[in-house]
Amino acid sequence: MHHEDHPILHTREIADLRPTQMTVGLREVTRKRASWRKLKEQSEGEFLGNHMIPVVIGPKNRAYIIDNHHLARALHDEGVKQVLVRPIADLQTLAADEFWSFIANRNWLHLYDGQGLLRPLKDLPKSIATVADDPYRSLAGDVRRAGGYSKDMTPYAEFLWADFLRRRVKPKLVEGDYEKALAKSVALAHSHAADHLPGWCGVSDG
C-alpha cells in the first residue's frame, strides 16, 4: 500500500473512472456544465489542470473517484474524454473485500441512494455516467450557496444536509416550486433543528 505525499498527475478516461457514491445532484451537474461552456478553448486546459480529480487506485488498477463527482459527471456530459487525476492512495495490491473495507473506514464510500437509504455495495454504479440523481443533494448545494450554512470539510457534509432536508421538505415542492423549496430550506438550515450539522451558521434573526 502506498500513499502519495506529492501530487503526481496521471491522465485517465472519464468513462473508466469508478464512482464511490450512489448519487449526484443533477442540478449541480447542470450548473457546472454551464460554467464549462463559458470557458474559452485556451482556458479549458488550464481549468482541467487546476481541477484534478482525486482518486484511489484499487484492484485491477481501477481509479475510484473520492471527490469531485459532480465535476467528473459534468465534463463527461459535455463530451470531455480525459481528465487529470491525482492519486491519493495506491491500494491495488489489496484484495477486493479489504479494499472496500479500507475506503469505507476512510469515509471514501457513500452507499446511500436518492431516497437516503443505505444500499448494498453491489448496487454502486460502475461509471460516472450511471450515477443517479438525488434532487436533495442539489438542494443542499444551493442552500449553502444561498448562505444557509458554511462549507465544511466533514466527509459528505452536503449529503448530510440533503438527508436533513429530505425529511422536512416534500418532494412535490422540490419538483413543482424549486425557489419556494429553496427558501424553506434556507430557513430550516438556520433553525436549531439543524444545529447538529456541519457548517451550521446559527439561528437567523429574520
CSV table of C-alpha atoms in Angstrom, one decimal:
chain,number,residue,atom,x,y,z
A,1,MET,CA,0.0,0.0,0.0
A,2,HIS,CA,1.4,3.4,-1.0
A,3,HIS,CA,0.1,6.9,-0.2
A,4,GLU,CA,1.1,9.7,-2.4
A,5,ASP,CA,2.8,12.5,-0.5
A,6,HIS,CA,3.2,14.8,-3.5
A,7,PRO,CA,0.7,15.4,-6.4
A,8,ILE,CA,1.7,13.0,-9.2
A,9,LEU,CA,-0.6,13.6,-12.1
A,10,HIS,CA,-2.0,11.0,-14.5
A,11,THR,CA,-4.5,11.1,-17.3
A,12,ARG,CA,-7.5,8.8,-17.2
A,13,GLU,CA,-10.5,8.3,-19.4
A,14,ILE,CA,-13.6,9.7,-17.6
A,15,ALA,CA,-15.6,6.7,-18.8
A,16,ASP,CA,-13.2,4.4,-16.9
A,17,LEU,CA,-13.4,6.3,-13.6
A,18,ARG,CA,-15.4,4.5,-10.9
A,19,PRO,CA,-17.6,6.4,-8.5
A,20,THR,CA,-17.7,5.9,-4.8
A,21,GLN,CA,-21.1,7.3,-4.2
A,22,MET,CA,-24.6,6.3,-5.4
A,23,THR,CA,-25.9,9.7,-6.5
A,24,VAL,CA,-25.1,13.3,-7.6
A,25,GLY,CA,-27.3,16.3,-7.8
A,26,LEU,CA,-28.1,16.8,-11.5
A,27,ARG,CA,-28.9,20.5,-11.0
A,28,GLU,CA,-25.4,20.8,-9.6
A,29,VAL,CA,-24.1,19.0,-12.7
A,30,THR,CA,-26.0,21.3,-15.0
A,31,ARG,CA,-24.6,24.3,-13.3
A,32,LYS,CA,-21.0,23.0,-13.7
A,33,ARG,CA,-21.7,22.2,-17.4
A,34,ALA,CA,-22.8,25.8,-17.9
A,35,SER,CA,-19.6,27.1,-16.3
A,36,TRP,CA,-17.5,24.8,-18.6
A,37,ARG,CA,-19.2,26.1,-21.7
A,38,LYS,CA,-18.3,29.7,-20.8
A,39,LEU,CA,-14.6,28.8,-20.9
A,40,LYS,CA,-12.7,29.8,-23.9
A,41,GLU,CA,-10.9,26.9,-25.6
A,42,GLN,CA,-7.5,28.1,-24.5
A,43,SER,CA,-8.7,28.2,-20.9
A,44,GLU,CA,-10.0,24.7,-20.8
A,45,GLY,CA,-6.6,23.1,-20.3
A,46,GLU,CA,-5.8,25.5,-17.5
A,47,PHE,CA,-9.1,24.7,-15.9
A,48,LEU,CA,-8.6,21.0,-16.0
A,49,GLY,CA,-5.1,21.4,-14.6
A,50,ASN,CA,-6.5,23.3,-11.7
A,51,HIS,CA,-9.3,20.9,-11.1
A,52,MET,CA,-7.7,17.5,-10.8
A,53,ILE,CA,-9.9,14.6,-9.8
A,54,PRO,CA,-8.7,12.9,-6.6
A,55,VAL,CA,-8.8,9.1,-6.8
A,56,VAL,CA,-7.6,6.0,-5.1
A,57,ILE,CA,-6.2,3.2,-7.2
A,58,GLY,CA,-7.9,-0.1,-6.4
A,59,PRO,CA,-7.7,-3.7,-7.6
A,60,LYS,CA,-7.1,-4.2,-11.3
A,61,ASN,CA,-5.6,-0.7,-11.4
A,62,ARG,CA,-9.1,0.9,-11.4
A,63,ALA,CA,-9.3,4.5,-10.4
A,64,TYR,CA,-12.0,5.4,-7.9
A,65,ILE,CA,-13.2,9.0,-7.6
A,66,ILE,CA,-13.3,10.2,-3.9
A,67,ASP,CA,-14.3,13.8,-4.6
A,68,ASN,CA,-15.5,16.0,-7.5
A,69,HIS,CA,-18.1,13.5,-8.7
A,70,HIS,CA,-20.2,16.4,-10.0
A,71,LEU,CA,-17.4,17.9,-12.0
A,72,ALA,CA,-16.5,14.5,-13.5
A,73,ARG,CA,-20.1,13.9,-14.5
A,74,ALA,CA,-20.4,17.4,-16.0
A,75,LEU,CA,-17.2,17.0,-18.0
A,76,HIS,CA,-18.4,13.6,-19.2
A,77,ASP,CA,-21.8,15.0,-20.2
A,78,GLU,CA,-20.0,17.8,-22.1
A,79,GLY,CA,-18.1,15.3,-24.1
A,80,VAL,CA,-14.7,15.6,-22.4
A,81,LYS,CA,-12.9,12.3,-22.8
A,82,GLN,CA,-9.9,12.6,-20.4
A,83,VAL,CA,-9.1,14.3,-17.2
A,84,LEU,CA,-6.1,14.7,-14.9
A,85,VAL,CA,-6.4,12.6,-11.8
A,86,ARG,CA,-4.4,12.9,-8.6
A,87,PRO,CA,-3.9,9.5,-6.8
A,88,ILE,CA,-4.4,9.9,-3.1
A,89,ALA,CA,-3.5,6.2,-2.3
A,90,ASP,CA,-2.4,3.2,-4.3
A,91,LEU,CA,-4.4,0.2,-2.9
A,92,GLN,CA,-4.3,-2.1,-5.9
A,93,THR,CA,-2.4,-4.8,-4.0
A,94,LEU,CA,-5.4,-5.3,-1.6
A,95,ALA,CA,-8.0,-8.0,-2.1
A,96,ALA,CA,-11.4,-6.6,-3.1
A,97,ASP,CA,-13.0,-7.0,0.3
A,98,GLU,CA,-10.1,-5.5,2.1
A,99,PHE,CA,-10.1,-2.6,-0.4
A,100,TRP,CA,-13.8,-1.8,0.2
A,101,SER,CA,-13.3,-2.1,3.9
A,102,PHE,CA,-10.4,0.3,3.9
A,103,ILE,CA,-12.1,3.0,1.8
A,104,ALA,CA,-15.3,2.7,3.9
A,105,ASN,CA,-13.3,3.3,7.0
A,106,ARG,CA,-11.6,6.3,5.5
A,107,ASN,CA,-15.1,7.8,4.6
A,108,TRP,CA,-14.3,7.5,0.9
A,109,LEU,CA,-17.5,5.5,0.3
A,110,HIS,CA,-21.1,6.6,0.4
A,111,LEU,CA,-23.7,4.0,-0.3
A,112,TYR,CA,-26.9,6.0,0.2
A,113,ASP,CA,-29.4,6.3,-2.6
A,114,GLY,CA,-31.6,9.1,-3.8
A,115,GLN,CA,-34.2,8.3,-1.1
A,116,GLY,CA,-31.5,8.4,1.6
A,117,LEU,CA,-31.5,4.6,2.0
A,118,LEU,CA,-28.4,2.5,2.5
A,119,ARG,CA,-27.7,0.2,-0.5
A,120,PRO,CA,-25.5,-2.9,-0.8
A,121,LEU,CA,-22.1,-2.5,-2.4
A,122,LYS,CA,-23.3,-4.4,-5.5
A,123,ASP,CA,-25.6,-1.5,-6.3
A,124,LEU,CA,-22.8,1.0,-6.6
A,125,PRO,CA,-22.6,2.4,-10.2
A,126,LYS,CA,-19.7,1.2,-12.3
A,127,SER,CA,-19.3,4.5,-14.1
A,128,ILE,CA,-19.9,8.2,-13.5
A,129,ALA,CA,-22.4,8.3,-16.4
A,130,THR,CA,-24.8,6.0,-14.5
A,131,VAL,CA,-24.8,7.7,-11.1
A,132,ALA,CA,-28.4,8.5,-10.2
A,133,ASP,CA,-29.9,11.9,-9.4
A,134,ASP,CA,-30.6,13.0,-5.8
A,135,PRO,CA,-32.6,16.3,-6.1
A,136,TYR,CA,-31.9,16.9,-2.4
A,137,ARG,CA,-28.2,16.9,-3.0
A,138,SER,CA,-28.7,19.7,-5.5
A,139,LEU,CA,-30.9,21.5,-3.0
A,140,ALA,CA,-28.3,21.2,-0.2
A,141,GLY,CA,-25.7,22.7,-2.5
A,142,ASP,CA,-28.0,25.6,-3.4
A,143,VAL,CA,-28.8,26.2,0.3
A,144,ARG,CA,-25.1,26.5,1.0
A,145,ARG,CA,-24.6,29.0,-1.8
A,146,ALA,CA,-27.6,31.0,-0.5
A,147,GLY,CA,-25.9,31.3,2.9
A,148,GLY,CA,-27.8,28.6,4.7
A,149,TYR,CA,-24.6,27.1,6.1
A,150,SER,CA,-20.9,27.2,5.6
A,151,LYS,CA,-18.6,25.0,3.6
A,152,ASP,CA,-17.2,22.3,5.8
A,153,MET,CA,-14.6,19.6,5.4
A,154,THR,CA,-16.6,16.9,7.0
A,155,PRO,CA,-16.9,14.0,4.6
A,156,TYR,CA,-20.1,14.0,2.6
A,157,ALA,CA,-21.3,17.1,4.5
A,158,GLU,CA,-23.7,18.1,1.8
A,159,PHE,CA,-25.2,14.7,1.8
A,160,LEU,CA,-25.9,15.1,5.5
A,161,TRP,CA,-27.7,18.3,4.7
A,162,ALA,CA,-29.5,16.6,1.8
A,163,ASP,CA,-30.9,13.9,4.2
A,164,PHE,CA,-31.9,16.6,6.7
A,165,LEU,CA,-33.9,18.4,4.0
A,166,ARG,CA,-35.3,15.3,2.5
A,167,ARG,CA,-37.1,14.6,5.8
A,168,ARG,CA,-38.6,18.2,6.0
A,169,VAL,CA,-39.2,19.4,2.5
A,170,LYS,CA,-41.7,17.5,0.4
A,171,PRO,CA,-40.6,16.1,-3.0
A,172,LYS,CA,-43.7,17.7,-4.6
A,173,LEU,CA,-42.4,21.2,-3.5
A,174,VAL,CA,-38.9,20.5,-4.7
A,175,GLU,CA,-40.2,19.4,-8.1
A,176,GLY,CA,-43.0,21.9,-8.5
A,177,ASP,CA,-41.6,25.1,-7.0
A,178,TYR,CA,-37.9,24.9,-6.5
A,179,GLU,CA,-37.4,28.5,-5.4
A,180,LYS,CA,-40.0,28.1,-2.7
A,181,ALA,CA,-38.4,24.9,-1.6
A,182,LEU,CA,-35.0,26.6,-1.5
A,183,ALA,CA,-36.4,29.5,0.6
A,184,LYS,CA,-37.9,27.0,3.1
A,185,SER,CA,-34.7,25.0,3.1
A,186,VAL,CA,-32.6,28.1,3.9
A,187,ALA,CA,-34.9,28.9,6.8
A,188,LEU,CA,-34.6,25.3,8.1
A,189,ALA,CA,-30.8,25.5,7.8
A,190,HIS,CA,-30.8,28.5,10.1
A,191,SER,CA,-33.0,26.8,12.7
A,192,HIS,CA,-32.0,24.9,15.8
A,193,ALA,CA,-33.2,21.7,14.1
A,194,ALA,CA,-30.0,21.8,12.0
A,195,ASP,CA,-27.5,22.7,14.7
A,196,HIS,CA,-26.0,19.2,14.7
A,197,LEU,CA,-25.0,19.5,11.0
A,198,PRO,CA,-21.5,20.5,9.7
A,199,GLY,CA,-21.3,24.2,8.8
A,200,TRP,CA,-24.3,25.3,10.7
A,201,CYS,CA,-24.3,29.1,11.0
A,202,GLY,CA,-26.8,29.7,13.8
A,203,VAL,CA,-30.3,30.9,14.1
A,204,SER,CA,-31.4,33.6,11.7
A,205,ASP,CA,-32.7,36.9,13.2
A,206,GLY,CA,-35.2,37.2,10.4
